[in-house]
JSON list of C-alpha atoms in Angstrom, two decimals:
[
{"chain": "A", "resi": 51, "resn": "MET", "atom": "CA", "xyz": [-25.67, 8.88, 116.22]},
{"chain": "A", "resi": 52, "resn": "GLU", "atom": "CA", "xyz": [-22.64, 6.76, 117.03]},
{"chain": "A", "resi": 53, "resn": "ILE", "atom": "CA", "xyz": [-19.36, 8.51, 116.20]},
{"chain": "A", "resi": 54, "resn": "ALA", "atom": "CA", "xyz": [-17.90, 5.37, 114.59]},
{"chain": "A", "resi": 55, "resn": "HIS", "atom": "CA", "xyz": [-20.76, 5.39, 112.08]},
{"chain": "A", "resi": 56, "resn": "LEU", "atom": "CA", "xyz": [-20.30, 9.11, 111.39]},
{"chain": "A", "resi": 57, "resn": "CYS", "atom": "CA", "xyz": [-16.58, 8.55, 110.81]},
{"chain": "A", "resi": 58, "resn": "ARG", "atom": "CA", "xyz": [-17.28, 5.70, 108.37]},
{"chain": "A", "resi": 59, "resn": "MET", "atom": "CA", "xyz": [-19.71, 7.88, 106.43]},
{"chain": "A", "resi": 60, "resn": "ALA", "atom": "CA", "xyz": [-17.29, 10.84, 106.43]},
{"chain": "A", "resi": 61, "resn": "ASN", "atom": "CA", "xyz": [-14.50, 8.56, 105.19]},
{"chain": "A", "resi": 62, "resn": "GLN", "atom": "CA", "xyz": [-16.70, 7.34, 102.32]},
{"chain": "A", "resi": 63, "resn": "ILE", "atom": "CA", "xyz": [-17.42, 10.94, 101.32]},
{"chain": "A", "resi": 64, "resn": "GLY", "atom": "CA", "xyz": [-13.75, 11.79, 101.65]},
{"chain": "A", "resi": 65, "resn": "ARG", "atom": "CA", "xyz": [-12.69, 8.94, 99.37]},
{"chain": "A", "resi": 66, "resn": "PHE", "atom": "CA", "xyz": [-14.89, 10.35, 96.64]},
{"chain": "A", "resi": 67, "resn": "TYR", "atom": "CA", "xyz": [-13.48, 13.87, 96.89]},
{"chain": "A", "resi": 68, "resn": "ALA", "atom": "CA", "xyz": [-9.86, 12.87, 97.59]},
{"chain": "A", "resi": 69, "resn": "GLY", "atom": "CA", "xyz": [-9.43, 11.77, 93.98]},
{"chain": "A", "resi": 70, "resn": "GLN", "atom": "CA", "xyz": [-9.81, 15.28, 92.60]},
{"chain": "A", "resi": 71, "resn": "PRO", "atom": "CA", "xyz": [-6.63, 16.92, 91.26]},
{"chain": "A", "resi": 72, "resn": "ASP", "atom": "CA", "xyz": [-6.64, 20.07, 93.44]},
{"chain": "A", "resi": 73, "resn": "ALA", "atom": "CA", "xyz": [-6.20, 19.00, 97.08]},
{"chain": "A", "resi": 74, "resn": "ALA", "atom": "CA", "xyz": [-7.40, 22.27, 98.63]},
{"chain": "A", "resi": 75, "resn": "GLU", "atom": "CA", "xyz": [-10.49, 22.37, 96.41]},
{"chain": "A", "resi": 76, "resn": "SER", "atom": "CA", "xyz": [-11.27, 18.73, 97.13]},
{"chain": "A", "resi": 77, "resn": "ARG", "atom": "CA", "xyz": [-11.08, 19.30, 100.92]},
{"chain": "A", "resi": 78, "resn": "LYS", "atom": "CA", "xyz": [-13.39, 22.29, 100.51]},
{"chain": "A", "resi": 79, "resn": "ALA", "atom": "CA", "xyz": [-15.79, 20.21, 98.39]},
{"chain": "A", "resi": 80, "resn": "ALA", "atom": "CA", "xyz": [-15.88, 17.46, 101.03]},
{"chain": "A", "resi": 81, "resn": "ALA", "atom": "CA", "xyz": [-16.60, 20.02, 103.76]},
{"chain": "A", "resi": 82, "resn": "THR", "atom": "CA", "xyz": [-19.30, 21.60, 101.60]},
{"chain": "A", "resi": 83, "resn": "HIS", "atom": "CA", "xyz": [-20.92, 18.20, 101.11]},
{"chain": "A", "resi": 84, "resn": "LEU", "atom": "CA", "xyz": [-20.95, 17.61, 104.87]},
{"chain": "A", "resi": 85, "resn": "ARG", "atom": "CA", "xyz": [-22.46, 21.02, 105.52]},
{"chain": "A", "resi": 86, "resn": "ARG", "atom": "CA", "xyz": [-25.15, 20.69, 102.84]},
{"chain": "A", "resi": 87, "resn": "PHE", "atom": "CA", "xyz": [-26.25, 17.12, 103.44]},
{"chain": "A", "resi": 88, "resn": "TRP", "atom": "CA", "xyz": [-25.52, 16.31, 107.08]},
{"chain": "A", "resi": 89, "resn": "ASP", "atom": "CA", "xyz": [-27.89, 17.25, 109.85]},
{"chain": "A", "resi": 90, "resn": "PRO", "atom": "CA", "xyz": [-26.39, 19.90, 112.17]},
{"chain": "A", "resi": 91, "resn": "ARG", "atom": "CA", "xyz": [-26.36, 17.34, 115.02]},
{"chain": "A", "resi": 92, "resn": "MET", "atom": "CA", "xyz": [-24.19, 15.02, 112.93]},
{"chain": "A", "resi": 93, "resn": "ARG", "atom": "CA", "xyz": [-21.79, 17.84, 112.06]},
{"chain": "A", "resi": 94, "resn": "ARG", "atom": "CA", "xyz": [-21.67, 18.94, 115.70]},
{"chain": "A", "resi": 95, "resn": "GLU", "atom": "CA", "xyz": [-20.63, 15.43, 116.77]},
{"chain": "A", "resi": 96, "resn": "LEU", "atom": "CA", "xyz": [-17.99, 15.14, 114.05]},
{"chain": "A", "resi": 97, "resn": "VAL", "atom": "CA", "xyz": [-16.51, 18.58, 114.81]},
{"chain": "A", "resi": 98, "resn": "ALA", "atom": "CA", "xyz": [-16.44, 17.82, 118.55]},
{"chain": "A", "resi": 99, "resn": "HIS", "atom": "CA", "xyz": [-14.76, 14.49, 117.83]},
{"chain": "A", "resi": 100, "resn": "VAL", "atom": "CA", "xyz": [-12.03, 16.14, 115.75]},
{"chain": "A", "resi": 101, "resn": "GLU", "atom": "CA", "xyz": [-11.55, 18.99, 118.24]},
{"chain": "A", "resi": 102, "resn": "GLY", "atom": "CA", "xyz": [-11.37, 16.50, 121.10]},
{"chain": "A", "resi": 103, "resn": "GLY", "atom": "CA", "xyz": [-8.42, 14.77, 119.48]},
{"chain": "A", "resi": 104, "resn": "GLY", "atom": "CA", "xyz": [-10.28, 11.58, 118.65]},
{"chain": "A", "resi": 105, "resn": "ALA", "atom": "CA", "xyz": [-9.90, 11.81, 114.90]},
{"chain": "A", "resi": 106, "resn": "GLU", "atom": "CA", "xyz": [-7.56, 8.84, 114.42]},
{"chain": "A", "resi": 107, "resn": "ASP", "atom": "CA", "xyz": [-10.51, 6.86, 113.02]},
{"chain": "A", "resi": 108, "resn": "LEU", "atom": "CA", "xyz": [-10.86, 9.37, 110.17]},
{"chain": "A", "resi": 109, "resn": "ASP", "atom": "CA", "xyz": [-8.86, 9.07, 106.98]},
{"chain": "A", "resi": 110, "resn": "PRO", "atom": "CA", "xyz": [-6.10, 11.72, 106.87]},
{"chain": "A", "resi": 111, "resn": "PHE", "atom": "CA", "xyz": [-7.89, 13.54, 104.02]},
{"chain": "A", "resi": 112, "resn": "VAL", "atom": "CA", "xyz": [-11.13, 13.82, 106.01]},
{"chain": "A", "resi": 113, "resn": "ARG", "atom": "CA", "xyz": [-9.34, 14.79, 109.21]},
{"chain": "A", "resi": 114, "resn": "GLU", "atom": "CA", "xyz": [-7.53, 17.58, 107.37]},
{"chain": "A", "resi": 115, "resn": "ALA", "atom": "CA", "xyz": [-10.71, 18.72, 105.59]},
{"chain": "A", "resi": 116, "resn": "VAL", "atom": "CA", "xyz": [-12.63, 18.96, 108.87]},
{"chain": "A", "resi": 117, "resn": "ARG", "atom": "CA", "xyz": [-9.81, 20.74, 110.70]},
{"chain": "A", "resi": 118, "resn": "GLU", "atom": "CA", "xyz": [-9.33, 23.17, 107.83]},
{"chain": "A", "resi": 119, "resn": "HIS", "atom": "CA", "xyz": [-13.05, 24.00, 107.69]},
{"chain": "A", "resi": 120, "resn": "LEU", "atom": "CA", "xyz": [-14.10, 23.74, 111.36]},
{"chain": "A", "resi": 121, "resn": "GLU", "atom": "CA", "xyz": [-15.94, 27.05, 111.50]},
{"chain": "A", "resi": 122, "resn": "PHE", "atom": "CA", "xyz": [-17.71, 26.34, 108.20]},
{"chain": "A", "resi": 123, "resn": "LEU", "atom": "CA", "xyz": [-18.85, 22.94, 109.49]},
{"chain": "A", "resi": 124, "resn": "ARG", "atom": "CA", "xyz": [-19.76, 24.01, 113.03]},
{"chain": "A", "resi": 125, "resn": "PRO", "atom": "CA", "xyz": [-23.55, 24.48, 113.33]},
{"chain": "A", "resi": 126, "resn": "ALA", "atom": "CA", "xyz": [-24.53, 28.08, 114.11]},
{"chain": "A", "resi": 127, "resn": "ASP", "atom": "CA", "xyz": [-25.91, 27.19, 117.55]},
{"chain": "A", "resi": 128, "resn": "THR", "atom": "CA", "xyz": [-22.64, 25.55, 118.66]},
{"chain": "A", "resi": 129, "resn": "PRO", "atom": "CA", "xyz": [-20.08, 27.83, 120.29]},
{"chain": "A", "resi": 130, "resn": "ALA", "atom": "CA", "xyz": [-16.42, 27.35, 119.51]},
{"chain": "A", "resi": 131, "resn": "PRO", "atom": "CA", "xyz": [-14.45, 25.85, 122.38]},
{"chain": "A", "resi": 132, "resn": "ALA", "atom": "CA", "xyz": [-12.72, 28.34, 124.64]},
{"chain": "A", "resi": 133, "resn": "SER", "atom": "CA", "xyz": [-9.05, 28.79, 123.91]},
{"chain": "A", "resi": 134, "resn": "PRO", "atom": "CA", "xyz": [-6.90, 27.67, 126.85]},
{"chain": "A", "resi": 135, "resn": "ALA", "atom": "CA", "xyz": [-4.69, 30.73, 126.29]},
{"chain": "A", "resi": 136, "resn": "ALA", "atom": "CA", "xyz": [-7.66, 33.06, 126.70]},
{"chain": "A", "resi": 137, "resn": "GLY", "atom": "CA", "xyz": [-8.11, 32.21, 130.38]},
{"chain": "A", "resi": 138, "resn": "PRO", "atom": "CA", "xyz": [-11.31, 32.73, 132.39]},
{"chain": "A", "resi": 139, "resn": "ARG", "atom": "CA", "xyz": [-13.56, 35.67, 131.66]}
]
């Protein structure tokens, strides 16, 4: 799926949850929605997009929600990127 379309959908979801009074809970609720209702392939693309630094097309609320809950959103079959500080193994 095209990343621009995923970002538009994520922003729509984020706008719904951003209006809740508790910011931390609303970011968690948005991430939970993405995990429950998005196909793992869609989540994988969104997480990779955010980790790759291309998240300027996401609303700040969504960007923060995804960054805060990366491991929760990352599909189980997707390894976390290697830390540059870790060096080769």
